[in-house]
Amino acid sequence: MRKFSFILITLLAIQTVVVAQDLENNPIISSVPSLTISPDARGAGMGDLGVATSPDVNSQFWNPAKYVFAESDAGLSFSFTPWLRQLVSDINLTYLSGYWKFNERRALSSSLRYFSLGEIQMRNSQGEDMGSAYPNELAFDVAYSQKLFENFSAAAALRLIYSDLNNGFDSETYPGVAVAADVAMYYRTPVQLSTGDGSFGAGLNFSNIGSKISYDANASSNFIPANVRLGASFDYPIDEYQRFSVSADVNKLLVPTIDYAKTAENRDYYNDMSSLEGMLSSFSDAPGGAAEELREIYWSVGAEYVYNNQFSVRAGYFNEDQYKGNRKFFTAGAGFKLNVFQLDASYVVSVSQTNPLDKTLRFSLSFDLFGLQNLMK
């Protein structure tokens, strides 16, 4: 039963609702899927997007290259997400992020992500209670961003990933460790409008590009969720006090699609594949050909209304193909900013009746450290 418990833990961590595997229902599966969970309430309130939106303290996850365009010189944010509340009550994601601008062209940023899978009752092969395990996943990263031109910046991030799925209850299973990097770019230019100064933004982020992860002393290995995210955003000033923005992101996991015909011929086919081979093959390896490759692209659209730079209302939609996980949901969110702190919240309304992400809440509390320093003088 130990192995069975381990499998349950692994499946529970997966965001998507994994269904029977065939040529149609064939979602992409990776280890440490918690790395793909949107951590903050602002991005989540706009349909889980943020690669090209205006910079904020949580840009580390979406696109760290945005930090050099931030209005404040330093910021800190804490976010909390109760996860899969339709299934269990003790899974959650905690996220801490912050940044510091050296000057107008350079910034340093970091984030810490802790994903707790709650309490799991472990039993041996005779069904005897072996106690409780508290599996968890953790990631820590540091990024450096640089403004290369007046309207263009780039960033690189390094990430350490730690995944402990059974707390030592299985002597053949160990915590997994992996390293990864992000490479991001951001373009932002002002747009002169009759109502004021607007802006157009575009972003690109290759994230979690790194090693595979192993839970059995390298006897086998699994892919981490490498991803490419591309997006655009347009900010429109309605008048002196109001502005409105619309944004869109598209994503593609750079993880091989499982072809069960190949694994039947060679059970170690994916185990022997390097992470680089897996990323390159992810663009053309779907068993269903080009049509299935297109299904693996998921997208989101969102909008944000801001009044007097203090009150925000957000909405969005996230779409994933029904044969690749079937995550389809609307989102709503709101924010309130007062002097040096901002409180944001978001809510998920699922389109699919079987989606365990339905009614997911996120909360973020952010601080303008530079503004706080000025208040204390």
PDB file of N, CA and C in Angstrom, residues 135-174:
ATOM      1  N   PRO A 135       3.529  15.553   2.533  1.00  0.00           N
ATOM      2  CA  PRO A 135       4.298  15.850   1.319  1.00  0.00           C
ATOM      3  C   PRO A 135       4.248  17.327   0.973  1.00  0.00           C
ATOM      4  N   ASN A 136       5.302  17.795   0.328  1.00  0.00           N
ATOM      5  CA  ASN A 136       5.370  19.203  -0.015  1.00  0.00           C
ATOM      6  C   ASN A 136       6.337  19.411  -1.178  1.00  0.00           C
ATOM      7  N   GLU A 137       6.199  20.540  -1.822  1.00  0.00           N
ATOM      8  CA  GLU A 137       7.100  20.954  -2.896  1.00  0.00           C
ATOM      9  C   GLU A 137       7.518  22.394  -2.648  1.00  0.00           C
ATOM     10  N   LEU A 138       8.786  22.682  -2.932  1.00  0.00           N
ATOM     11  CA  LEU A 138       9.336  24.008  -2.645  1.00  0.00           C
ATOM     12  C   LEU A 138      10.211  24.450  -3.811  1.00  0.00           C
ATOM     13  N   ALA A 139      10.147  25.737  -4.121  1.00  0.00           N
ATOM     14  CA  ALA A 139      11.015  26.296  -5.164  1.00  0.00           C
ATOM     15  C   ALA A 139      11.493  27.675  -4.733  1.00  0.00           C
ATOM     16  N   PHE A 140      12.769  27.921  -4.931  1.00  0.00           N
ATOM     17  CA  PHE A 140      13.368  29.221  -4.614  1.00  0.00           C
ATOM     18  C   PHE A 140      14.129  29.714  -5.837  1.00  0.00           C
ATOM     19  N   ASP A 141      13.922  30.978  -6.209  1.00  0.00           N
ATOM     20  CA  ASP A 141      14.609  31.495  -7.386  1.00  0.00           C
ATOM     21  C   ASP A 141      15.083  32.927  -7.181  1.00  0.00           C
ATOM     22  N   VAL A 142      16.060  33.297  -7.977  1.00  0.00           N
ATOM     23  CA  VAL A 142      16.620  34.650  -8.001  1.00  0.00           C
ATOM     24  C   VAL A 142      16.755  35.065  -9.459  1.00  0.00           C
ATOM     25  N   ALA A 143      16.366  36.317  -9.768  1.00  0.00           N
ATOM     26  CA  ALA A 143      16.420  36.795 -11.150  1.00  0.00           C
ATOM     27  C   ALA A 143      17.121  38.138 -11.231  1.00  0.00           C
ATOM     28  N   TYR A 144      17.748  38.372 -12.365  1.00  0.00           N
ATOM     29  CA  TYR A 144      18.374  39.660 -12.658  1.00  0.00           C
ATOM     30  C   TYR A 144      17.774  40.188 -13.948  1.00  0.00           C
ATOM     31  N   SER A 145      17.294  41.420 -13.937  1.00  0.00           N
ATOM     32  CA  SER A 145      16.700  42.018 -15.136  1.00  0.00           C
ATOM     33  C   SER A 145      17.464  43.271 -15.527  1.00  0.00           C
ATOM     34  N   GLN A 146      17.526  43.511 -16.825  1.00  0.00           N
ATOM     35  CA  GLN A 146      18.322  44.611 -17.379  1.00  0.00           C
ATOM     36  C   GLN A 146      17.537  45.260 -18.513  1.00  0.00           C
ATOM     37  N   LYS A 147      17.458  46.597 -18.481  1.00  0.00           N
ATOM     38  CA  LYS A 147      16.848  47.335 -19.591  1.00  0.00           C
ATOM     39  C   LYS A 147      17.914  47.481 -20.684  1.00  0.00           C
ATOM     40  N   LEU A 148      17.698  46.806 -21.821  1.00  0.00           N
ATOM     41  CA  LEU A 148      18.674  46.830 -22.903  1.00  0.00           C
ATOM     42  C   LEU A 148      18.503  48.044 -23.797  1.00  0.00           C
ATOM     43  N   PHE A 149      17.248  48.441 -24.014  1.00  0.00           N
ATOM     44  CA  PHE A 149      16.928  49.642 -24.771  1.00  0.00           C
ATOM     45  C   PHE A 149      15.866  50.410 -23.980  1.00  0.00           C
ATOM     46  N   GLU A 150      15.487  51.544 -24.469  1.00  0.00           N
ATOM     47  CA  GLU A 150      14.543  52.381 -23.737  1.00  0.00           C
ATOM     48  C   GLU A 150      13.217  51.670 -23.476  1.00  0.00           C
ATOM     49  N   ASN A 151      12.774  50.857 -24.441  1.00  0.00           N
ATOM     50  CA  ASN A 151      11.476  50.200 -24.323  1.00  0.00           C
ATOM     51  C   ASN A 151      11.566  48.685 -24.239  1.00  0.00           C
ATOM     52  N   PHE A 152      12.769  48.152 -24.053  1.00  0.00           N
ATOM     53  CA  PHE A 152      12.947  46.691 -24.107  1.00  0.00           C
ATOM     54  C   PHE A 152      13.872  46.226 -22.987  1.00  0.00           C
ATOM     55  N   SER A 153      13.482  45.151 -22.321  1.00  0.00           N
ATOM     56  CA  SER A 153      14.296  44.584 -21.236  1.00  0.00           C
ATOM     57  C   SER A 153      14.351  43.072 -21.351  1.00  0.00           C
ATOM     58  N   ALA A 154      15.334  42.492 -20.655  1.00  0.00           N
ATOM     59  CA  ALA A 154      15.488  41.038 -20.621  1.00  0.00           C
ATOM     60  C   ALA A 154      15.871  40.628 -19.205  1.00  0.00           C
ATOM     61  N   ALA A 155      15.613  39.369 -18.889  1.00  0.00           N
ATOM     62  CA  ALA A 155      15.910  38.870 -17.543  1.00  0.00           C
ATOM     63  C   ALA A 155      16.258  37.394 -17.598  1.00  0.00           C
ATOM     64  N   ALA A 156      17.032  36.969 -16.613  1.00  0.00           N
ATOM     65  CA  ALA A 156      17.356  35.552 -16.435  1.00  0.00           C
ATOM     66  C   ALA A 156      17.160  35.202 -14.965  1.00  0.00           C
ATOM     67  N   ALA A 157      16.611  34.018 -14.718  1.00  0.00           N
ATOM     68  CA  ALA A 157      16.356  33.565 -13.345  1.00  0.00           C
ATOM     69  C   ALA A 157      16.922  32.163 -13.163  1.00  0.00           C
ATOM     70  N   LEU A 158      17.412  31.883 -11.968  1.00  0.00           N
ATOM     71  CA  LEU A 158      17.867  30.546 -11.592  1.00  0.00           C
ATOM     72  C   LEU A 158      16.968  30.024 -10.481  1.00  0.00           C
ATOM     73  N   ARG A 159      16.593  28.740 -10.570  1.00  0.00           N
ATOM     74  CA  ARG A 159      15.606  28.187  -9.630  1.00  0.00           C
ATOM     75  C   ARG A 159      16.080  26.833  -9.077  1.00  0.00           C
ATOM     76  N   LEU A 160      15.932  26.669  -7.772  1.00  0.00           N
ATOM     77  CA  LEU A 160      16.165  25.392  -7.110  1.00  0.00           C
ATOM     78  C   LEU A 160      14.820  24.797  -6.728  1.00  0.00           C
ATOM     79  N   ILE A 161      14.605  23.531  -7.094  1.00  0.00           N
ATOM     80  CA  ILE A 161      13.314  22.876  -6.890  1.00  0.00           C
ATOM     81  C   ILE A 161      13.503  21.663  -5.987  1.00  0.00           C
ATOM     82  N   TYR A 162      12.641  21.547  -4.989  1.00  0.00           N
ATOM     83  CA  TYR A 162      12.706  20.430  -4.037  1.00  0.00           C
ATOM     84  C   TYR A 162      11.304  19.848  -3.891  1.00  0.00           C
ATOM     85  N   SER A 163      11.177  18.532  -4.079  1.00  0.00           N
ATOM     86  CA  SER A 163       9.883  17.864  -4.024  1.00  0.00           C
ATOM     87  C   SER A 163       9.975  16.618  -3.148  1.00  0.00           C
ATOM     88  N   ASP A 164       9.283  16.638  -2.014  1.00  0.00           N
ATOM     89  CA  ASP A 164       9.281  15.518  -1.066  1.00  0.00           C
ATOM     90  C   ASP A 164       7.865  14.971  -0.991  1.00  0.00           C
ATOM     91  N   LEU A 165       7.639  13.804  -1.596  1.00  0.00           N
ATOM     92  CA  LEU A 165       6.275  13.296  -1.735  1.00  0.00           C
ATOM     93  C   LEU A 165       5.846  12.279  -0.683  1.00  0.00           C
ATOM     94  N   ASN A 166       6.770  11.767   0.137  1.00  0.00           N
ATOM     95  CA  ASN A 166       6.306  10.782   1.128  1.00  0.00           C
ATOM     96  C   ASN A 166       7.000  10.880   2.477  1.00  0.00           C
ATOM     97  N   ASN A 167       7.826  11.912   2.684  1.00  0.00           N
ATOM     98  CA  ASN A 167       8.470  12.152   3.987  1.00  0.00           C
ATOM     99  C   ASN A 167       9.222  10.953   4.526  1.00  0.00           C
ATOM    100  N   GLY A 168       9.824  10.138   3.659  1.00  0.00           N
ATOM    101  CA  GLY A 168      10.659   9.030   4.098  1.00  0.00           C
ATOM    102  C   GLY A 168       9.929   7.754   4.461  1.00  0.00           C
ATOM    103  N   PHE A 169       8.628   7.638   4.169  1.00  0.00           N
ATOM    104  CA  PHE A 169       7.897   6.436   4.516  1.00  0.00           C
ATOM    105  C   PHE A 169       8.227   5.262   3.597  1.00  0.00           C
ATOM    106  N   ASP A 170       8.727   5.538   2.421  1.00  0.00           N
ATOM    107  CA  ASP A 170       9.117   4.488   1.484  1.00  0.00           C
ATOM    108  C   ASP A 170      10.630   4.539   1.341  1.00  0.00           C
ATOM    109  N   SER A 171      11.305   3.452   1.719  1.00  0.00           N
ATOM    110  CA  SER A 171      12.768   3.431   1.696  1.00  0.00           C
ATOM    111  C   SER A 171      13.327   3.470   0.284  1.00  0.00           C
ATOM    112  N   GLU A 172      12.475   3.227  -0.731  1.00  0.00           N
ATOM    113  CA  GLU A 172      12.931   3.256  -2.110  1.00  0.00           C
ATOM    114  C   GLU A 172      12.634   4.587  -2.799  1.00  0.00           C
ATOM    115  N   THR A 173      12.014   5.482  -2.071  1.00  0.00           N
ATOM    116  CA  THR A 173      11.634   6.776  -2.642  1.00  0.00           C
ATOM    117  C   THR A 173      12.290   7.899  -1.858  1.00  0.00           C
ATOM    118  N   TYR A 174      12.884   8.854  -2.585  1.00  0.00           N
ATOM    119  CA  TYR A 174      13.628   9.937  -1.961  1.00  0.00           C
ATOM    120  C   TYR A 174      13.078  11.285  -2.451  1.00  0.00           C
TER     121      TYR A 174
END
